[in-house]
Amino acid sequence: MVTVGLALPVAQALWPSIRPTVSPVFLAAVMVAAWFGGLRGGLLATVLASLLMDYFSHRAAARRGGKAGGRGAPLRRPPGPRRRPRDQQPAGNAARRRAEAVLDESRRFLQSTLDSLTTRIAIIDGRGVIVAVNEAWRNFDEPPGVGSDYLSADGRASGDAAEATRAAAAGIRDVLERRRDTFSAEVPEGGGWFAVRATRFESGREVRVVVAHEDVTERRRAEEAKRAAEALRSVARLALAAAHEINNPLATIRGNLDLLGRHVGEELARTRLQPAFDAVERIRAVVARLGNITELRVSDRWPTLPEMLDLQASSSPEAEGSDGPSRAGPSA
């Protein structure tokens, strides 16, 4: 807004020498705004510059029309019948056609600027009706088109995206109703994630809101993968520490069971020592899996209990026999 505001007095000062067009002045302002302000700054400067160029174009057309209409009235007329008022209509029509052509050119310039953006852009009026979209918006999967109610289209979402989409629609409605100047949020859409940004601009009593949908799916996936990797590293460090602390007393238990098995009979070894050996082997298998966790999966076998790690599903398959075959019984 500051850049276009600075360009306005420059255009007015240069108006006598550069009319009928002031496009270079405002195009320079748009370039500077885009350089320093990014997408939103450049887009806002484009809209403001287009409106101001329309203003100058109408001034030029009005002046040309006034001059064309004034040439035939106040000065001397050649002898003959007076000209009828309808004879002056073609000059006024020509001026109007030139003004319409300039306005149409400004609209085409605005549309081509919007179409050059890869972000999906829609411009909505004060009632929430879409009045213009860019090519990226039209190429998306079944988007609401020009003339559609943008807010009602967003409010019809269902499933997991319904709450986030309704919140985004409420935020954009606040921008339309001047309760806030801008709004931004990230919402799920079409199997991905989009950053929705709404910016209001006004021309007289008319309100327009530029809504930009930018695809942030890859960034969201990268962030989720980073969080998952960090959680996996934390769990793996804890599991390794636990495995180390368990292995030390487990080795002592196993060694004493081996020594005890040499001094008892076969019946006592089978009925008393064998269950202890089986328990030791089960603990050893669990400890082996603790050292081979490659992903985090939650167990669903006990739904009434707090979430617990499914150790078998979370560890690599080779963890099962990493320490050799299970012992069948006490040593001789």
mmCIF file of C-alpha atoms in Angstrom:
data_model
loop_
_atom_site.group_PDB
_atom_site.id
_atom_site.type_symbol
_atom_site.label_atom_id
_atom_site.label_comp_id
_atom_site.label_asym_id
_atom_site.label_seq_id
_atom_site.Cartn_x
_atom_site.Cartn_y
_atom_site.Cartn_z
ATOM 1 C CA MET A 1 0.000 0.000 0.000
ATOM 2 C CA VAL A 2 2.868 2.413 0.780
ATOM 3 C CA THR A 3 4.569 1.637 -2.542
ATOM 4 C CA VAL A 4 1.413 2.303 -4.589
ATOM 5 C CA GLY A 5 0.680 5.347 -2.447
ATOM 6 C CA LEU A 6 4.116 6.782 -3.313
ATOM 7 C CA ALA A 7 3.548 6.030 -6.988
ATOM 8 C CA LEU A 8 0.237 7.963 -7.022
ATOM 9 C CA PRO A 9 1.703 11.521 -6.581
ATOM 10 C CA VAL A 10 4.456 10.651 -9.060
ATOM 11 C CA ALA A 11 1.830 9.635 -11.615
ATOM 12 C CA GLN A 12 -0.151 12.806 -10.970
ATOM 13 C CA ALA A 13 2.958 14.951 -11.361
ATOM 14 C CA LEU A 14 3.919 13.234 -14.617
ATOM 15 C CA TRP A 15 0.339 13.076 -15.908
ATOM 16 C CA PRO A 16 0.598 16.012 -18.367
ATOM 17 C CA SER A 17 3.584 14.401 -20.116
ATOM 18 C CA ILE A 18 2.793 10.664 -19.980
ATOM 19 C CA ARG A 19 -0.949 10.540 -20.580
ATOM 20 C CA PRO A 20 -3.008 8.670 -21.648
ATOM 21 C CA THR A 21 -1.234 5.883 -19.752
ATOM 22 C CA VAL A 22 0.444 5.747 -16.350
ATOM 23 C CA SER A 23 1.116 2.020 -16.500
ATOM 24 C CA PRO A 24 4.956 2.189 -16.201
ATOM 25 C CA VAL A 25 4.761 4.093 -12.912
ATOM 26 C CA PHE A 26 2.402 1.636 -11.254
ATOM 27 C CA LEU A 27 4.061 -1.428 -12.788
ATOM 28 C CA ALA A 28 7.289 -0.267 -11.156
ATOM 29 C CA ALA A 29 5.420 0.079 -7.849
ATOM 30 C CA VAL A 30 4.049 -3.468 -8.228
ATOM 31 C CA MET A 31 7.547 -4.828 -8.907
ATOM 32 C CA VAL A 32 8.983 -3.100 -5.831
ATOM 33 C CA ALA A 33 6.082 -4.293 -3.659
ATOM 34 C CA ALA A 34 6.478 -7.876 -4.904
ATOM 35 C CA TRP A 35 10.245 -7.739 -4.295
ATOM 36 C CA PHE A 36 9.925 -6.588 -0.666
ATOM 37 C CA GLY A 37 6.478 -7.917 0.277
ATOM 38 C CA GLY A 38 6.383 -11.304 -1.460
ATOM 39 C CA LEU A 39 3.196 -12.866 -2.847
ATOM 40 C CA ARG A 40 0.667 -11.038 -0.669
ATOM 41 C CA GLY A 41 2.359 -7.657 -1.055
ATOM 42 C CA GLY A 42 2.682 -8.025 -4.829
ATOM 43 C CA LEU A 43 -0.928 -9.183 -5.185
ATOM 44 C CA LEU A 44 -2.283 -6.298 -3.094
ATOM 45 C CA ALA A 45 -0.139 -3.799 -5.040
ATOM 46 C CA THR A 46 -1.413 -5.269 -8.339
ATOM 47 C CA VAL A 47 -5.042 -4.788 -7.327
ATOM 48 C CA LEU A 48 -4.484 -1.247 -6.037
ATOM 49 C CA ALA A 49 -2.445 -0.277 -9.118
ATOM 50 C CA SER A 50 -5.156 -1.657 -11.435
ATOM 51 C CA LEU A 51 -7.823 0.391 -9.681
ATOM 52 C CA LEU A 52 -5.719 3.573 -9.909
ATOM 53 C CA MET A 53 -4.896 2.947 -13.580
ATOM 54 C CA ASP A 54 -8.648 2.607 -14.205
ATOM 55 C CA TYR A 55 -9.097 5.995 -12.524
ATOM 56 C CA PHE A 56 -6.508 7.695 -14.749
ATOM 57 C CA SER A 57 -7.907 5.979 -17.825
ATOM 58 C CA HIS A 58 -11.393 7.298 -17.057
ATOM 59 C CA ARG A 59 -9.959 10.789 -16.592
ATOM 60 C CA ALA A 60 -8.231 10.603 -19.976
ATOM 61 C CA ALA A 61 -11.386 9.317 -21.640
ATOM 62 C CA ALA A 62 -13.504 12.034 -19.990
ATOM 63 C CA ARG A 63 -11.123 14.763 -21.129
ATOM 64 C CA ARG A 64 -11.047 13.437 -24.663
ATOM 65 C CA GLY A 65 -14.830 13.188 -24.664
ATOM 66 C CA GLY A 66 -15.154 16.767 -23.325
ATOM 67 C CA LYS A 67 -12.847 18.130 -25.968
ATOM 68 C CA ALA A 68 -14.608 16.206 -28.726
ATOM 69 C CA GLY A 69 -18.018 17.426 -27.549
ATOM 70 C CA GLY A 70 -16.839 21.026 -27.086
ATOM 71 C CA ARG A 71 -15.284 21.548 -30.455
ATOM 72 C CA GLY A 72 -18.631 21.909 -32.255
ATOM 73 C CA ALA A 73 -20.619 24.165 -29.865
ATOM 74 C CA PRO A 74 -19.161 27.473 -28.694
ATOM 75 C CA LEU A 75 -17.071 28.667 -31.677
ATOM 76 C CA ARG A 76 -18.184 30.161 -34.956
ATOM 77 C CA ARG A 77 -20.199 27.949 -37.169
ATOM 78 C CA PRO A 78 -20.272 28.063 -40.935
ATOM 79 C CA PRO A 79 -23.449 29.273 -42.546
ATOM 80 C CA GLY A 80 -26.076 26.688 -42.944
ATOM 81 C CA PRO A 81 -28.581 24.763 -40.867
ATOM 82 C CA ARG A 82 -27.817 24.222 -37.174
ATOM 83 C CA ARG A 83 -26.418 20.808 -36.257
ATOM 84 C CA ARG A 84 -28.827 18.605 -34.434
ATOM 85 C CA PRO A 85 -27.798 17.254 -31.012
ATOM 86 C CA ARG A 86 -27.871 13.726 -32.293
ATOM 87 C CA ASP A 87 -25.058 14.612 -34.675
ATOM 88 C CA GLN A 88 -22.792 14.852 -31.627
ATOM 89 C CA GLN A 89 -23.647 11.347 -30.409
ATOM 90 C CA PRO A 90 -20.954 9.502 -32.406
ATOM 91 C CA ALA A 91 -18.172 11.477 -30.651
ATOM 92 C CA GLY A 92 -19.592 10.601 -27.205
ATOM 93 C CA ASN A 93 -19.991 6.973 -28.221
ATOM 94 C CA ALA A 94 -16.406 6.852 -29.423
ATOM 95 C CA ALA A 95 -15.166 8.270 -26.117
ATOM 96 C CA ARG A 96 -17.228 5.727 -24.229
ATOM 97 C CA ARG A 97 -15.908 2.907 -26.377
ATOM 98 C CA ARG A 98 -12.336 4.066 -25.763
ATOM 99 C CA ALA A 99 -12.986 4.178 -22.015
ATOM 100 C CA GLU A 100 -14.473 0.694 -22.121
ATOM 101 C CA ALA A 101 -11.470 -0.532 -24.110
ATOM 102 C CA VAL A 102 -9.070 0.887 -21.511
ATOM 103 C CA LEU A 103 -11.089 -0.699 -18.714
ATOM 104 C CA ASP A 104 -11.153 -4.023 -20.533
ATOM 105 C CA GLU A 105 -7.378 -3.825 -20.988
ATOM 106 C CA SER A 106 -6.933 -3.218 -17.260
ATOM 107 C CA ARG A 107 -9.100 -6.236 -16.484
ATOM 108 C CA ARG A 108 -7.090 -8.411 -18.850
ATOM 109 C CA PHE A 109 -3.893 -7.176 -17.206
ATOM 110 C CA LEU A 110 -5.243 -8.089 -13.773
ATOM 111 C CA GLN A 111 -6.386 -11.513 -14.995
ATOM 112 C CA SER A 112 -3.032 -12.271 -16.641
ATOM 113 C CA THR A 113 -1.271 -11.253 -13.417
ATOM 114 C CA LEU A 114 -3.455 -13.614 -11.399
ATOM 115 C CA ASP A 115 -2.982 -16.433 -13.922
ATOM 116 C CA SER A 116 0.807 -16.129 -13.647
ATOM 117 C CA LEU A 117 0.660 -17.160 -9.973
ATOM 118 C CA THR A 118 0.955 -20.840 -9.076
ATOM 119 C CA THR A 119 -1.009 -20.295 -5.859
ATOM 120 C CA ARG A 120 -4.768 -20.757 -6.222
ATOM 121 C CA ILE A 121 -6.418 -17.326 -6.058
ATOM 122 C CA ALA A 122 -10.101 -16.377 -5.759
ATOM 123 C CA ILE A 123 -11.511 -12.873 -5.287
ATOM 124 C CA ILE A 124 -14.856 -12.677 -3.476
ATOM 125 C CA ASP A 125 -17.194 -9.747 -2.965
ATOM 126 C CA GLY A 126 -18.871 -8.517 0.213
ATOM 127 C CA ARG A 127 -21.529 -11.264 0.009
ATOM 128 C CA GLY A 128 -18.955 -14.032 -0.308
ATOM 129 C CA VAL A 129 -19.620 -14.604 -4.029
ATOM 130 C CA ILE A 130 -16.598 -15.408 -6.207
ATOM 131 C CA VAL A 131 -16.043 -12.669 -8.806
ATOM 132 C CA ALA A 132 -12.673 -13.757 -10.240
ATOM 133 C CA VAL A 133 -10.302 -16.740 -10.104
ATOM 134 C CA ASN A 134 -6.939 -17.528 -11.643
ATOM 135 C CA GLU A 135 -5.876 -20.435 -13.835
ATOM 136 C CA ALA A 136 -4.412 -22.427 -10.931
ATOM 137 C CA TRP A 137 -7.810 -22.246 -9.228
ATOM 138 C CA ARG A 138 -9.659 -23.385 -12.361
ATOM 139 C CA ASN A 139 -7.286 -26.331 -12.862
ATOM 140 C CA PHE A 140 -7.878 -27.712 -9.355
ATOM 141 C CA ASP A 141 -10.169 -30.685 -8.785
ATOM 142 C CA GLU A 142 -13.792 -29.426 -9.082
ATOM 143 C CA PRO A 143 -13.340 -25.952 -7.556
ATOM 144 C CA PRO A 144 -16.262 -23.526 -7.032
ATOM 145 C CA GLY A 145 -16.315 -21.183 -10.036
ATOM 146 C CA VAL A 146 -17.149 -17.548 -10.644
ATOM 147 C CA GLY A 147 -20.615 -16.757 -9.328
ATOM 148 C CA SER A 148 -20.509 -19.476 -6.652
ATOM 149 C CA ASP A 149 -20.863 -18.765 -2.941
ATOM 150 C CA TYR A 150 -17.362 -19.384 -1.607
ATOM 151 C CA LEU A 151 -18.383 -19.565 2.053
ATOM 152 C CA SER A 152 -21.213 -22.055 1.534
ATOM 153 C CA ALA A 153 -18.929 -24.233 -0.619
ATOM 154 C CA ASP A 154 -16.395 -24.348 2.231
ATOM 155 C CA GLY A 155 -19.112 -25.058 4.765
ATOM 156 C CA ARG A 156 -20.217 -28.266 2.998
ATOM 157 C CA ALA A 157 -17.023 -30.177 3.874
ATOM 158 C CA SER A 158 -17.409 -33.470 5.743
ATOM 159 C CA GLY A 159 -15.254 -35.938 7.592
ATOM 160 C CA ASP A 160 -12.019 -35.024 9.350
ATOM 161 C CA ALA A 161 -11.696 -31.788 7.360
ATOM 162 C CA ALA A 162 -15.141 -30.448 8.312
ATOM 163 C CA GLU A 163 -14.159 -28.678 11.544
ATOM 164 C CA ALA A 164 -11.019 -27.043 10.109
ATOM 165 C CA THR A 165 -12.865 -25.973 6.952
ATOM 166 C CA ARG A 166 -15.744 -24.446 8.910
ATOM 167 C CA ALA A 167 -13.250 -22.562 11.093
ATOM 168 C CA ALA A 168 -11.542 -21.211 7.954
ATOM 169 C CA ALA A 169 -14.897 -20.108 6.505
ATOM 170 C CA ALA A 170 -15.712 -18.303 9.774
ATOM 171 C CA GLY A 171 -12.338 -16.525 9.682
ATOM 172 C CA ILE A 172 -12.877 -15.356 6.094
ATOM 173 C CA ARG A 173 -16.365 -14.138 7.037
ATOM 174 C CA ASP A 174 -14.776 -12.051 9.797
ATOM 175 C CA VAL A 175 -12.504 -10.455 7.186
ATOM 176 C CA LEU A 176 -15.489 -9.694 4.947
ATOM 177 C CA GLU A 177 -17.388 -8.115 7.825
ATOM 178 C CA ARG A 178 -14.356 -5.996 8.857
ATOM 179 C CA ARG A 179 -13.898 -7.699 12.216
ATOM 180 C CA ARG A 180 -10.331 -8.500 11.214
ATOM 181 C CA ASP A 181 -8.024 -7.379 8.412
ATOM 182 C CA THR A 182 -6.457 -10.721 7.469
ATOM 183 C CA PHE A 183 -6.886 -14.406 8.229
ATOM 184 C CA SER A 184 -4.696 -17.452 7.696
ATOM 185 C CA ALA A 185 -5.031 -21.133 8.560
ATOM 186 C CA GLU A 186 -3.986 -24.554 7.285
ATOM 187 C CA VAL A 187 -6.807 -26.913 6.334
ATOM 188 C CA PRO A 188 -6.936 -30.431 4.826
ATOM 189 C CA GLU A 189 -8.281 -30.485 1.287
ATOM 190 C CA GLY A 190 -8.303 -33.078 -1.483
ATOM 191 C CA GLY A 191 -5.946 -35.490 0.272
ATOM 192 C CA GLY A 192 -3.417 -32.737 1.066
ATOM 193 C CA TRP A 193 -2.979 -29.610 3.151
ATOM 194 C CA PHE A 194 -3.459 -26.022 2.015
ATOM 195 C CA ALA A 195 -2.573 -22.728 3.678
ATOM 196 C CA VAL A 196 -5.628 -20.455 3.294
ATOM 197 C CA ARG A 197 -4.928 -16.706 3.503
ATOM 198 C CA ALA A 198 -7.567 -14.000 3.171
ATOM 199 C CA THR A 199 -6.778 -10.277 2.721
ATOM 200 C CA ARG A 200 -9.381 -7.532 2.432
ATOM 201 C CA PHE A 201 -9.131 -4.452 0.230
ATOM 202 C CA GLU A 202 -11.773 -1.799 -0.338
ATOM 203 C CA SER A 203 -12.642 0.580 -3.156
ATOM 204 C CA GLY A 204 -15.142 3.152 -1.976
ATOM 205 C CA ARG A 205 -18.019 1.214 -0.459
ATOM 206 C CA GLU A 206 -17.177 -2.033 -2.219
ATOM 207 C CA VAL A 207 -15.372 -4.759 -0.289
ATOM 208 C CA ARG A 208 -13.238 -7.423 -1.926
ATOM 209 C CA VAL A 209 -11.297 -10.234 -0.287
ATOM 210 C CA VAL A 210 -8.435 -12.042 -1.982
ATOM 211 C CA VAL A 211 -8.342 -15.698 -0.866
ATOM 212 C CA ALA A 212 -5.136 -17.614 -1.612
ATOM 213 C CA HIS A 213 -4.843 -21.419 -1.299
ATOM 214 C CA GLU A 214 -1.200 -22.511 -1.206
ATOM 215 C CA ASP A 215 -0.271 -26.202 -1.250
ATOM 216 C CA VAL A 216 1.732 -27.020 1.901
ATOM 217 C CA THR A 217 1.304 -30.796 1.758
ATOM 218 C CA GLU A 218 5.002 -31.543 1.282
ATOM 219 C CA ARG A 219 5.989 -29.249 4.131
ATOM 220 C CA ARG A 220 3.416 -30.829 6.455
ATOM 221 C CA ARG A 221 4.624 -34.315 5.556
ATOM 222 C CA ALA A 222 8.224 -33.294 6.136
ATOM 223 C CA GLU A 223 7.307 -31.844 9.533
ATOM 224 C CA GLU A 224 5.371 -34.977 10.493
ATOM 225 C CA ALA A 225 8.260 -37.194 9.367
ATOM 226 C CA LYS A 226 10.676 -35.085 11.416
ATOM 227 C CA ARG A 227 8.480 -35.371 14.513
ATOM 228 C CA ALA A 228 8.127 -39.129 14.028
ATOM 229 C CA ALA A 229 11.894 -39.538 13.607
ATOM 230 C CA GLU A 230 12.537 -37.496 16.754
ATOM 231 C CA ALA A 231 10.036 -39.600 18.711
ATOM 232 C CA LEU A 232 11.601 -42.793 17.363
ATOM 233 C CA ARG A 233 15.071 -41.647 18.427
ATOM 234 C CA SER A 234 13.813 -40.825 21.912
ATOM 235 C CA VAL A 235 12.101 -44.207 22.311
ATOM 236 C CA ALA A 236 15.138 -46.038 20.905
ATOM 237 C CA ARG A 237 17.497 -44.304 23.371
ATOM 238 C CA LEU A 238 15.197 -45.187 26.267
ATOM 239 C CA ALA A 239 14.866 -48.791 25.070
ATOM 240 C CA LEU A 240 18.629 -49.236 24.791
ATOM 241 C CA ALA A 241 19.128 -47.871 28.300
ATOM 242 C CA ALA A 242 16.408 -50.185 29.643
ATOM 243 C CA ALA A 243 17.888 -53.188 27.806
ATOM 244 C CA HIS A 244 21.314 -52.510 29.304
ATOM 245 C CA GLU A 245 19.898 -52.271 32.819
ATOM 246 C CA ILE A 246 17.861 -55.480 32.356
ATOM 247 C CA ASN A 247 20.648 -57.540 30.787
ATOM 248 C CA ASN A 248 22.999 -57.205 33.771
ATOM 249 C CA PRO A 249 20.723 -58.813 36.422
ATOM 250 C CA LEU A 250 19.339 -61.223 33.804
ATOM 251 C CA ALA A 251 22.841 -62.600 33.183
ATOM 252 C CA THR A 252 23.247 -63.141 36.929
ATOM 253 C CA ILE A 253 19.946 -65.008 37.143
ATOM 254 C CA ARG A 254 20.823 -67.149 34.150
ATOM 255 C CA GLY A 255 24.247 -68.052 35.496
ATOM 256 C CA ASN A 256 22.885 -69.063 38.887
ATOM 257 C CA LEU A 257 20.198 -71.200 37.263
ATOM 258 C CA ASP A 258 22.891 -72.989 35.276
ATOM 259 C CA LEU A 259 24.871 -73.692 38.454
ATOM 260 C CA LEU A 260 21.762 -74.836 40.303
ATOM 261 C CA GLY A 261 20.850 -77.192 37.492
ATOM 262 C CA ARG A 262 24.056 -79.175 38.070
ATOM 263 C CA HIS A 263 23.109 -80.040 41.662
ATOM 264 C CA VAL A 264 19.464 -81.091 41.395
ATOM 265 C CA GLY A 265 17.795 -84.136 40.019
ATOM 266 C CA GLU A 266 16.183 -84.409 36.616
ATOM 267 C CA GLU A 267 12.637 -84.274 38.007
ATOM 268 C CA LEU A 268 13.286 -81.128 40.032
ATOM 269 C CA ALA A 269 15.072 -79.529 37.082
ATOM 270 C CA ARG A 270 12.120 -80.243 34.820
ATOM 271 C CA THR A 271 9.393 -79.072 37.203
ATOM 272 C CA ARG A 272 11.125 -76.141 38.923
ATOM 273 C CA LEU A 273 14.051 -74.906 36.893
ATOM 274 C CA GLN A 274 12.617 -75.240 33.391
ATOM 275 C CA PRO A 275 9.855 -72.594 33.956
ATOM 276 C CA ALA A 276 12.537 -70.239 35.278
ATOM 277 C CA PHE A 277 14.677 -70.834 32.189
ATOM 278 C CA ASP A 278 11.638 -70.197 29.956
ATOM 279 C CA ALA A 279 10.944 -66.915 31.746
ATOM 280 C CA VAL A 280 14.594 -65.873 31.317
ATOM 281 C CA GLU A 281 14.416 -66.612 27.598
ATOM 282 C CA ARG A 282 11.223 -64.617 27.260
ATOM 283 C CA ILE A 283 12.861 -61.642 28.971
ATOM 284 C CA ARG A 284 15.901 -62.058 26.720
ATOM 285 C CA ALA A 285 13.678 -61.949 23.612
ATOM 286 C CA VAL A 286 11.959 -58.803 24.842
ATOM 287 C CA VAL A 287 15.306 -57.144 25.546
ATOM 288 C CA ALA A 288 16.533 -58.117 22.062
ATOM 289 C CA ARG A 289 13.513 -56.401 20.530
ATOM 290 C CA LEU A 290 14.124 -53.292 22.615
ATOM 291 C CA GLY A 291 17.449 -52.882 20.865
ATOM 292 C CA ASN A 292 15.921 -53.214 17.367
ATOM 293 C CA ILE A 293 13.022 -50.750 17.344
ATOM 294 C CA THR A 294 12.646 -49.301 13.820
ATOM 295 C CA GLU A 295 9.185 -47.689 14.010
ATOM 296 C CA LEU A 296 6.497 -46.759 16.512
ATOM 297 C CA ARG A 297 3.260 -48.733 16.474
ATOM 298 C CA VAL A 298 0.649 -48.625 19.208
ATOM 299 C CA SER A 299 -0.933 -51.865 20.388
ATOM 300 C CA ASP A 300 -4.714 -52.199 20.124
ATOM 301 C CA ARG A 301 -4.999 -55.435 22.119
ATOM 302 C CA TRP A 302 -5.969 -53.642 25.339
ATOM 303 C CA PRO A 303 -8.297 -50.781 24.372
ATOM 304 C CA THR A 304 -9.212 -49.979 27.996
ATOM 305 C CA LEU A 305 -5.591 -49.338 28.993
ATOM 306 C CA PRO A 306 -3.435 -46.310 28.083
ATOM 307 C CA GLU A 307 -1.654 -46.468 24.728
ATOM 308 C CA MET A 308 1.260 -48.915 24.769
ATOM 309 C CA LEU A 309 3.994 -49.628 22.245
ATOM 310 C CA ASP A 310 3.498 -52.812 20.223
ATOM 311 C CA LEU A 311 7.032 -54.096 20.643
ATOM 312 C CA GLN A 312 6.730 -56.962 18.163
ATOM 313 C CA ALA A 313 5.300 -54.758 15.388
ATOM 314 C CA SER A 314 7.742 -51.929 16.104
ATOM 315 C CA SER A 315 10.987 -53.949 16.004
ATOM 316 C CA SER A 316 12.771 -55.474 13.024
ATOM 317 C CA PRO A 317 12.060 -59.152 12.198
ATOM 318 C CA GLU A 318 15.658 -60.248 12.819
ATOM 319 C CA ALA A 319 15.363 -59.218 16.479
ATOM 320 C CA GLU A 320 13.579 -62.484 17.313
ATOM 321 C CA GLY A 321 16.678 -64.682 17.049
ATOM 322 C CA SER A 322 19.476 -62.161 17.361
ATOM 323 C CA ASP A 323 21.012 -63.850 20.390
ATOM 324 C CA GLY A 324 20.807 -67.417 19.135
ATOM 325 C CA PRO A 325 18.205 -70.171 19.737
ATOM 326 C CA SER A 326 16.274 -70.353 22.977
ATOM 327 C CA ARG A 327 17.636 -72.667 25.625
ATOM 328 C CA ALA A 328 15.604 -75.842 26.002
ATOM 329 C CA GLY A 329 16.543 -76.532 29.626
ATOM 330 C CA PRO A 330 19.247 -76.356 32.250
ATOM 331 C CA SER A 331 22.788 -77.272 31.335
ATOM 332 C CA ALA A 332 24.080 -80.642 32.333
#
